[in-house]
């Protein structure tokens, strides 16, 4: 079985890479151990987040750091057994989170963010998935007047700087706009530019169906079987050995299982997160809500409410815990009218994160025909199609639509 390119990983990034390469005349096979969209791309909050132009950095204020040290917050939970594994990564994450470095990271990723929805829209239209997309934006809600006032002022500066649309909502306006809320929030910011997806897993599967309908191959296989022989790459699949001149590693938080044995020391770590679905007991929310001071998201998902948690620092293979979910649920249930749980157990996902908050996109420096597309931090759903376009342009030798220099593996 011979193709031009094998893409390892069938999440939103891998599927997007496969589609863009196929659109440029390459014969492509998509290989994963599971069906498309069943890992990280399945369980996120469903935001195509065109408003968060500055990455989520490591907090530097003493009050927040002390709260994290006590390990009783909703937005972060850490397993002490994982700290040796994360220590050097967290140190660099802190270093890269200075105000100046955060702004630099934002400038580097901004061109991808600005192109993200246009690339999604092309795929959505071709795959006839418009019923999954909502153009209502999202709401950043605050519980204390001091924090709300501070963030509202900062949001207006950000909106003017980047050409974004934001509306400041006081308590009465928020309550009138969202009757599904009760007391608990003193105000909110309505970011109007982002889009939301009511079923992120179905979106990725729909893109994969489009890829397959237009001639692409989707195969079950083991990415760790990848080998290089005689100027070609081979990988074992359920349909036999697959051979290609080029291979793309787009395995998200598992990408190190391929690049590390090949000698690459890229600082990739997985931040864990959970979700649970609930029956709504009040009118359905019109858009996703971020409880900004507690660090979780409530998103309407096809008649259900999905609660997605903040960050859990734990080893990738550690057993799931419901500590963060239970903390968020206690706060969210009275505010959003969460009814009974609709899932038998919580869902655990892994966010593939780099300490400088930039994805890795481009050529592997020491292996001919090896390409990388991973490390999209909290914005894989947003950046997947734009990243796929950038990588495809680089692979065929076309002028890239953005400067790819900040995303080099080096």
CSV table of C-alpha atoms in Angstrom, one decimal:
chain,number,residue,atom,x,y,z
A,1,UNK,CA,0.0,0.0,0.0
A,2,UNK,CA,1.7,3.2,-1.2
A,3,UNK,CA,0.6,6.8,-0.7
A,4,UNK,CA,2.4,10.1,-0.9
A,5,UNK,CA,1.8,11.1,2.8
A,6,UNK,CA,0.8,9.3,5.9
A,7,UNK,CA,-0.7,11.5,8.6
A,8,UNK,CA,-0.4,10.0,12.1
A,9,UNK,CA,-3.3,11.1,14.3
A,10,UNK,CA,-7.0,11.6,13.4
A,11,UNK,CA,-7.9,14.4,15.8
A,12,UNK,CA,-8.8,17.9,14.5
A,13,UNK,CA,-5.2,18.8,13.6
A,14,UNK,CA,-4.4,15.5,11.8
A,15,UNK,CA,-7.7,15.4,9.9
A,16,UNK,CA,-7.1,19.1,8.8
A,17,UNK,CA,-3.6,18.3,7.6
A,18,UNK,CA,-4.9,15.4,5.6
A,19,UNK,CA,-7.7,17.4,4.0
A,20,UNK,CA,-5.4,20.3,3.0
A,21,UNK,CA,-2.8,17.9,1.6
A,22,UNK,CA,-5.5,16.1,-0.3
A,23,UNK,CA,-6.7,19.4,-1.7
A,24,UNK,CA,-3.2,20.1,-3.0
A,25,UNK,CA,-3.1,16.8,-5.0
A,26,UNK,CA,-1.4,14.5,-2.5
A,27,UNK,CA,-2.5,10.9,-2.0
A,28,UNK,CA,-3.0,10.8,1.8
A,29,UNK,CA,-3.7,8.1,4.4
A,30,UNK,CA,-4.8,8.9,7.9
A,31,UNK,CA,-3.7,6.4,10.6
A,32,UNK,CA,-4.7,6.2,14.2
A,33,UNK,CA,-5.4,3.6,16.9
A,34,UNK,CA,-9.0,4.9,17.2
A,35,UNK,CA,-11.6,6.4,14.9
A,36,UNK,CA,-11.4,10.1,14.0
A,37,UNK,CA,-12.3,12.6,16.7
A,38,UNK,CA,-12.4,10.2,19.6
A,39,UNK,CA,-9.6,11.6,21.8
A,40,UNK,CA,-8.8,15.2,22.7
A,41,UNK,CA,-11.0,16.5,19.9
A,42,UNK,CA,-14.0,14.8,21.3
A,43,UNK,CA,-14.3,16.4,24.7
A,44,UNK,CA,-13.4,20.1,24.6
A,45,UNK,CA,-15.6,23.1,25.2
A,46,UNK,CA,-16.4,23.5,21.5
A,47,UNK,CA,-14.9,27.0,21.1
A,48,UNK,CA,-13.4,28.3,17.9
A,49,UNK,CA,-11.7,30.9,20.0
A,50,UNK,CA,-10.8,33.9,17.8
A,51,UNK,CA,-10.8,36.3,20.8
A,52,UNK,CA,-8.2,34.8,23.1
A,53,UNK,CA,-5.2,36.3,21.3
A,54,UNK,CA,-2.9,36.3,24.4
A,55,UNK,CA,-2.1,32.7,25.5
A,56,UNK,CA,-3.0,31.3,29.0
A,57,UNK,CA,0.3,31.9,30.9
A,58,UNK,CA,1.6,30.8,34.2
A,59,UNK,CA,0.1,33.2,36.9
A,60,UNK,CA,2.6,35.5,38.5
A,61,UNK,CA,0.6,37.3,41.2
A,62,UNK,CA,1.3,36.0,44.7
A,63,UNK,CA,-2.3,35.6,45.6
A,64,UNK,CA,-3.0,33.1,42.8
A,65,UNK,CA,0.3,31.3,43.4
A,66,UNK,CA,-0.5,30.8,47.1
A,67,UNK,CA,-4.0,29.5,46.2
A,68,UNK,CA,-2.4,27.0,43.8
A,69,UNK,CA,0.1,25.9,46.4
A,70,UNK,CA,-2.7,25.0,48.7
A,71,UNK,CA,-4.1,22.8,45.9
A,72,UNK,CA,-7.8,23.5,46.7
A,73,UNK,CA,-8.8,25.6,43.7
A,74,UNK,CA,-11.2,24.7,41.0
A,75,UNK,CA,-9.2,25.8,38.0
A,76,UNK,CA,-6.0,23.9,38.9
A,77,UNK,CA,-5.4,20.6,40.6
A,78,UNK,CA,-2.0,18.9,40.8
A,79,UNK,CA,-0.8,15.5,41.8
A,80,UNK,CA,2.4,15.8,43.9
A,81,UNK,CA,3.7,12.5,42.3
A,82,UNK,CA,3.8,14.2,38.9
A,83,UNK,CA,5.9,17.3,40.0
A,84,UNK,CA,9.3,15.7,39.2
A,85,UNK,CA,8.1,14.9,35.7
A,86,UNK,CA,6.7,18.5,35.2
A,87,UNK,CA,9.3,20.5,37.2
A,88,UNK,CA,11.6,21.7,34.3
A,89,UNK,CA,8.6,22.2,32.0
A,90,UNK,CA,6.8,24.3,34.6
A,91,UNK,CA,9.9,26.3,35.2
A,92,UNK,CA,10.2,27.2,31.5
A,93,UNK,CA,6.4,27.8,31.4
A,94,UNK,CA,6.8,30.4,34.2
A,95,UNK,CA,9.8,31.9,32.3
A,96,UNK,CA,7.8,32.2,29.1
A,97,UNK,CA,4.8,33.8,30.9
A,98,UNK,CA,6.3,37.2,31.6
A,99,UNK,CA,4.2,40.0,30.2
A,100,UNK,CA,6.6,40.7,27.3
A,101,UNK,CA,7.0,37.0,26.4
A,102,UNK,CA,3.2,36.5,26.5
A,103,UNK,CA,2.7,39.3,24.1
A,104,UNK,CA,5.3,37.9,21.8
A,105,UNK,CA,3.6,34.5,21.8
A,106,UNK,CA,0.3,36.2,21.1
A,107,UNK,CA,1.8,38.1,18.1
A,108,UNK,CA,3.3,34.8,16.7
A,109,UNK,CA,0.1,32.8,16.9
A,110,UNK,CA,-2.3,35.7,16.0
A,111,UNK,CA,-2.1,35.1,12.2
A,112,UNK,CA,-3.2,31.5,12.7
A,113,UNK,CA,-6.0,32.6,15.0
A,114,UNK,CA,-7.2,35.2,12.5
A,115,UNK,CA,-7.3,32.6,9.7
A,116,UNK,CA,-8.9,29.9,11.8
A,117,UNK,CA,-12.5,30.5,11.3
A,118,UNK,CA,-12.2,31.0,7.5
A,119,UNK,CA,-10.5,27.6,7.2
A,120,UNK,CA,-13.2,26.0,9.4
A,121,UNK,CA,-15.9,27.6,7.3
A,122,UNK,CA,-14.6,26.1,4.1
A,123,UNK,CA,-14.6,22.7,5.6
A,124,UNK,CA,-18.0,23.2,7.3
A,125,UNK,CA,-19.5,24.2,4.0
A,126,UNK,CA,-18.0,21.4,2.0
A,127,UNK,CA,-18.9,18.8,4.6
A,128,UNK,CA,-22.4,20.2,5.2
A,129,UNK,CA,-21.9,20.7,8.9
A,130,UNK,CA,-23.4,24.1,9.4
A,131,UNK,CA,-25.9,22.7,11.9
A,132,UNK,CA,-23.1,22.2,14.4
A,133,UNK,CA,-21.9,25.8,14.3
A,134,UNK,CA,-23.2,28.7,16.4
A,135,UNK,CA,-22.2,32.3,15.8
A,136,UNK,CA,-23.2,33.7,19.1
A,137,UNK,CA,-19.7,34.1,20.7
A,138,UNK,CA,-19.1,33.3,24.3
A,139,UNK,CA,-19.5,35.0,27.7
A,140,UNK,CA,-16.7,35.5,30.3
A,141,UNK,CA,-18.6,35.9,33.6
A,142,UNK,CA,-17.3,37.3,36.9
A,143,UNK,CA,-18.4,36.9,40.5
A,144,UNK,CA,-16.6,39.8,42.2
A,145,UNK,CA,-16.9,43.5,41.2
A,146,UNK,CA,-13.2,44.2,41.6
A,147,UNK,CA,-12.2,41.5,39.2
A,148,UNK,CA,-15.0,42.3,36.8
A,149,UNK,CA,-14.0,46.0,36.7
A,150,UNK,CA,-10.3,45.1,36.1
A,151,UNK,CA,-11.0,42.6,33.3
A,152,UNK,CA,-13.6,44.9,31.6
A,153,UNK,CA,-11.0,47.6,31.3
A,154,UNK,CA,-8.4,45.2,30.0
A,155,UNK,CA,-10.9,43.7,27.5
A,156,UNK,CA,-11.7,47.0,25.9
A,157,UNK,CA,-8.0,47.6,25.4
A,158,UNK,CA,-7.6,44.1,23.9
A,159,UNK,CA,-10.6,44.6,21.6
A,160,UNK,CA,-9.3,47.9,20.3
A,161,UNK,CA,-5.8,46.5,19.8
A,162,UNK,CA,-6.9,43.5,17.8
A,163,UNK,CA,-10.2,44.6,16.1
A,164,UNK,CA,-12.4,42.4,18.3
A,165,UNK,CA,-16.0,43.0,19.4
A,166,UNK,CA,-16.8,42.8,23.1
A,167,UNK,CA,-19.8,44.0,25.1
A,168,UNK,CA,-19.7,44.7,28.8
A,169,UNK,CA,-22.8,43.3,30.5
A,170,UNK,CA,-23.9,44.4,34.0
A,171,UNK,CA,-25.9,42.1,36.3
A,172,UNK,CA,-29.3,43.1,35.0
A,173,UNK,CA,-28.4,42.9,31.3
A,174,UNK,CA,-26.8,39.5,31.8
A,175,UNK,CA,-29.8,38.2,33.6
A,176,UNK,CA,-32.1,39.5,30.9
A,177,UNK,CA,-30.0,38.0,28.2
A,178,UNK,CA,-29.6,34.6,29.8
A,179,UNK,CA,-32.6,33.5,31.8
A,180,UNK,CA,-31.0,30.2,32.5
A,181,UNK,CA,-28.6,31.9,35.0
A,182,UNK,CA,-29.4,32.8,38.6
A,183,UNK,CA,-27.5,35.0,41.1
A,184,UNK,CA,-23.8,34.6,41.4
A,185,UNK,CA,-22.3,36.8,38.7
A,186,UNK,CA,-22.0,40.6,39.0
A,187,UNK,CA,-21.2,41.1,35.3
A,188,UNK,CA,-19.7,39.6,32.2
A,189,UNK,CA,-17.9,40.2,28.9
A,190,UNK,CA,-19.6,39.0,25.8
A,191,UNK,CA,-17.0,38.3,23.2
A,192,UNK,CA,-18.9,38.3,19.9
A,193,UNK,CA,-16.3,37.1,17.3
A,194,UNK,CA,-15.8,33.5,18.4
A,195,UNK,CA,-17.9,30.6,17.1
A,196,UNK,CA,-19.0,27.6,19.1
A,197,UNK,CA,-19.6,23.9,18.1
A,198,UNK,CA,-22.4,22.0,19.7
A,199,UNK,CA,-20.7,18.6,19.1
A,200,UNK,CA,-16.9,18.9,18.6
A,201,UNK,CA,-16.4,15.2,18.1
A,202,UNK,CA,-19.0,15.2,15.3
A,203,UNK,CA,-17.3,18.1,13.7
A,204,UNK,CA,-14.0,16.2,13.5
A,205,UNK,CA,-15.7,13.1,12.3
A,206,UNK,CA,-17.5,15.1,9.6
A,207,UNK,CA,-14.2,16.5,8.3
A,208,UNK,CA,-12.8,13.0,8.3
A,209,UNK,CA,-15.9,11.8,6.3
A,210,UNK,CA,-15.3,14.5,3.8
A,211,UNK,CA,-11.6,13.4,3.5
A,212,UNK,CA,-12.7,9.8,2.9
A,213,UNK,CA,-15.5,10.8,0.5
A,214,UNK,CA,-12.9,12.6,-1.7
A,215,UNK,CA,-10.6,9.6,-1.9
A,216,UNK,CA,-8.6,9.6,1.3
A,217,UNK,CA,-7.9,6.5,3.3
A,218,UNK,CA,-8.5,6.1,7.0
A,219,UNK,CA,-6.8,3.1,8.6
A,220,UNK,CA,-6.4,1.8,12.1
A,221,UNK,CA,-2.7,1.4,13.0
A,222,UNK,CA,0.1,1.8,15.5
A,223,UNK,CA,2.0,5.0,15.1
A,224,UNK,CA,4.9,3.7,17.2
A,225,UNK,CA,5.6,1.1,14.4
A,226,UNK,CA,6.9,4.0,12.2
A,227,UNK,CA,10.3,3.2,10.6
A,228,UNK,CA,12.4,4.7,7.9
A,229,UNK,CA,13.9,2.5,5.2
A,230,UNK,CA,15.5,3.3,1.9
A,231,UNK,CA,14.2,6.9,1.7
A,232,UNK,CA,10.6,5.9,2.7
A,233,UNK,CA,8.5,5.7,5.8
A,234,UNK,CA,6.5,2.6,6.8
A,235,UNK,CA,3.8,2.1,9.4
A,236,UNK,CA,1.9,-1.0,10.3
A,237,UNK,CA,-1.9,-0.8,9.9
A,238,UNK,CA,-4.8,-3.3,10.2
A,239,UNK,CA,-4.7,-3.5,6.4
A,240,UNK,CA,-1.0,-4.2,6.1
A,241,UNK,CA,2.2,-2.2,5.8
A,242,UNK,CA,1.7,1.4,4.6
A,243,UNK,CA,4.6,3.1,2.7
A,244,UNK,CA,5.0,6.8,2.0
A,245,UNK,CA,7.8,9.3,1.2
A,246,UNK,CA,6.5,11.7,3.8
A,247,UNK,CA,4.8,11.4,7.2
A,248,UNK,CA,3.2,13.9,9.5
A,249,UNK,CA,3.2,13.4,13.2
A,250,UNK,CA,-0.1,15.0,14.5
A,251,UNK,CA,-0.7,12.8,17.5
A,252,UNK,CA,-1.4,15.6,20.0
A,253,UNK,CA,-0.3,14.7,23.5
A,254,UNK,CA,1.0,11.3,22.3
A,255,UNK,CA,3.3,12.8,19.6
A,256,UNK,CA,6.4,12.2,21.8
A,257,UNK,CA,5.9,8.4,21.4
A,258,UNK,CA,7.1,9.0,17.8
A,259,UNK,CA,9.5,11.9,18.0
A,260,UNK,CA,11.3,10.9,21.2
A,261,UNK,CA,12.6,7.6,19.8
A,262,UNK,CA,13.8,9.5,16.8
A,263,UNK,CA,16.0,11.6,19.0
A,264,UNK,CA,14.0,14.9,19.3
A,265,UNK,CA,13.8,16.5,22.7
A,266,UNK,CA,10.7,18.7,22.3
A,267,UNK,CA,9.2,19.9,25.7
A,268,UNK,CA,5.7,18.6,25.2
A,269,UNK,CA,3.5,17.8,28.2
A,270,UNK,CA,-0.2,16.9,28.6
A,271,UNK,CA,-2.5,19.0,30.7
A,272,UNK,CA,-5.4,16.9,31.7
A,273,UNK,CA,-9.0,18.0,31.8
A,274,UNK,CA,-12.5,16.5,32.4
A,275,UNK,CA,-16.0,16.9,31.2
A,276,UNK,CA,-19.5,15.8,32.3
A,277,UNK,CA,-23.0,16.3,30.7
A,278,UNK,CA,-26.0,17.4,32.7
A,279,UNK,CA,-29.7,17.8,32.1
A,280,UNK,CA,-30.6,21.5,32.2
A,281,UNK,CA,-33.3,22.5,34.7
A,282,UNK,CA,-33.7,26.0,33.4
A,283,UNK,CA,-33.9,27.6,29.9
A,284,UNK,CA,-30.9,26.5,27.8
A,285,UNK,CA,-27.9,28.8,27.6
A,286,UNK,CA,-27.5,30.5,24.2
A,287,UNK,CA,-23.7,30.3,24.2
A,288,UNK,CA,-20.8,28.9,26.2
A,289,UNK,CA,-20.0,30.5,29.6
A,290,UNK,CA,-16.6,30.8,31.3
A,291,UNK,CA,-16.8,31.1,35.0
A,292,UNK,CA,-13.6,33.2,34.9
A,293,UNK,CA,-12.8,33.2,38.6
A,294,UNK,CA,-13.4,29.5,39.1
A,295,UNK,CA,-11.9,28.3,35.8
A,296,UNK,CA,-14.4,26.1,34.2
A,297,UNK,CA,-16.7,26.3,31.1
A,298,UNK,CA,-20.4,25.5,30.8
A,299,UNK,CA,-21.3,24.9,27.1
A,300,UNK,CA,-24.7,24.0,25.5
A,301,UNK,CA,-24.3,20.8,23.6
A,302,UNK,CA,-27.3,19.5,21.6
A,303,UNK,CA,-29.8,19.8,24.5
A,304,UNK,CA,-27.3,19.1,27.2
A,305,UNK,CA,-25.0,21.2,29.3
A,306,UNK,CA,-21.3,20.2,29.2
A,307,UNK,CA,-19.1,21.2,32.1
A,308,UNK,CA,-15.4,21.2,31.2
A,309,UNK,CA,-12.8,21.6,33.9
A,310,UNK,CA,-9.6,23.6,34.2
A,311,UNK,CA,-6.1,22.0,34.3
A,312,UNK,CA,-5.0,18.9,36.1
A,313,UNK,CA,-1.3,18.4,36.4
A,314,UNK,CA,-0.8,14.6,36.5
A,315,UNK,CA,1.2,12.0,34.6
A,316,UNK,CA,-0.4,11.1,31.3
A,317,UNK,CA,-1.2,7.6,32.3
A,318,UNK,CA,-2.3,8.3,35.9
A,319,UNK,CA,-5.8,7.0,36.9
A,320,UNK,CA,-8.6,9.6,36.4
A,321,UNK,CA,-9.9,11.5,39.4
A,322,UNK,CA,-13.1,13.5,39.8
A,323,UNK,CA,-11.6,16.0,42.2
A,324,UNK,CA,-11.7,18.9,39.9
A,325,UNK,CA,-15.0,18.0,38.4
A,326,UNK,CA,-16.7,17.8,41.8
A,327,UNK,CA,-15.2,21.1,42.8
A,328,UNK,CA,-16.5,22.8,39.7
A,329,UNK,CA,-19.9,21.1,39.9
A,330,UNK,CA,-20.5,22.4,43.4
A,331,UNK,CA,-20.0,25.9,42.1
A,332,UNK,CA,-21.8,25.5,38.8
A,333,UNK,CA,-24.9,23.6,39.8
A,334,UNK,CA,-26.7,26.5,41.5
A,335,UNK,CA,-25.5,29.1,39.0
A,336,UNK,CA,-26.4,27.2,35.8
A,337,UNK,CA,-29.2,24.9,36.9
A,338,UNK,CA,-27.4,21.7,36.4
A,339,UNK,CA,-29.7,18.7,36.8
A,340,UNK,CA,-28.6,15.1,37.0
A,341,UNK,CA,-25.5,13.7,35.4
A,342,UNK,CA,-26.1,12.2,32.0
A,343,UNK,CA,-22.8,10.2,31.7
A,344,UNK,CA,-22.0,7.0,33.5
A,345,UNK,CA,-18.5,8.4,34.2
A,346,UNK,CA,-16.5,11.6,33.6
A,347,UNK,CA,-14.5,11.9,30.4
A,348,UNK,CA,-10.8,12.6,30.6
A,349,UNK,CA,-8.9,14.4,27.9
A,350,UNK,CA,-5.3,15.5,27.4
A,351,UNK,CA,-4.3,18.9,26.1
A,352,UNK,CA,-0.9,18.8,24.2
A,353,UNK,CA,1.1,21.8,25.6
A,354,UNK,CA,4.4,23.5,25.0
A,355,UNK,CA,5.9,25.8,27.6
A,356,UNK,CA,6.3,28.7,25.1
A,357,UNK,CA,2.6,28.3,24.1
A,358,UNK,CA,3.3,27.9,20.4
A,359,UNK,CA,2.5,24.8,18.4
A,360,UNK,CA,5.2,22.8,16.6
A,361,UNK,CA,4.5,23.0,12.9
A,362,UNK,CA,7.0,22.2,10.1
A,363,UNK,CA,9.8,20.0,9.0
A,364,UNK,CA,11.7,17.8,11.3
A,365,UNK,CA,15.3,19.0,11.1
A,366,UNK,CA,17.2,15.7,11.1
A,367,UNK,CA,14.9,13.4,9.0
A,368,UNK,CA,13.9,13.8,5.4
A,369,UNK,CA,10.2,13.5,4.8
A,370,UNK,CA,9.2,13.8,8.5
A,371,UNK,CA,6.9,16.7,9.5
A,372,UNK,CA,5.4,17.9,12.8
A,373,UNK,CA,2.0,19.4,13.6
A,374,UNK,CA,1.2,19.2,17.4
A,375,UNK,CA,1.4,21.1,20.6
A,376,UNK,CA,-1.6,23.4,20.1
A,377,UNK,CA,-2.1,23.8,23.9
A,378,UNK,CA,-5.7,24.8,24.7
A,379,UNK,CA,-6.6,25.8,21.1
A,380,UNK,CA,-6.5,22.7,19.0
A,381,UNK,CA,-10.1,22.9,17.8
A,382,UNK,CA,-9.5,26.6,16.9
A,383,UNK,CA,-6.2,26.2,15.1
A,384,UNK,CA,-6.5,22.8,13.5
A,385,UNK,CA,-7.6,23.8,10.0
A,386,UNK,CA,-5.3,26.9,9.9
A,387,UNK,CA,-2.4,24.7,11.0
A,388,UNK,CA,-3.2,22.1,8.4
A,389,UNK,CA,-3.1,24.7,5.7
A,390,UNK,CA,0.2,26.1,6.9
A,391,UNK,CA,1.8,22.6,7.0
A,392,UNK,CA,0.4,21.6,3.6
A,393,UNK,CA,1.8,24.8,2.0
A,394,UNK,CA,5.2,24.1,3.5
A,395,UNK,CA,5.2,20.5,2.3
A,396,UNK,CA,4.4,21.3,-1.3
A,397,UNK,CA,6.8,24.2,-1.4
A,398,UNK,CA,4.2,26.9,-1.7
A,399,UNK,CA,4.6,30.3,0.0
A,400,UNK,CA,3.1,29.9,3.5
A,401,UNK,CA,0.2,32.2,4.3
A,402,UNK,CA,1.9,33.1,7.7
A,403,UNK,CA,5.4,33.3,9.0
A,404,UNK,CA,6.2,29.7,10.0
A,405,UNK,CA,9.5,30.6,11.8
A,406,UNK,CA,8.0,30.7,15.4
A,407,UNK,CA,6.7,27.1,15.1
A,408,UNK,CA,9.9,25.3,14.0
A,409,UNK,CA,10.9,22.2,15.9
A,410,UNK,CA,14.3,23.7,16.6
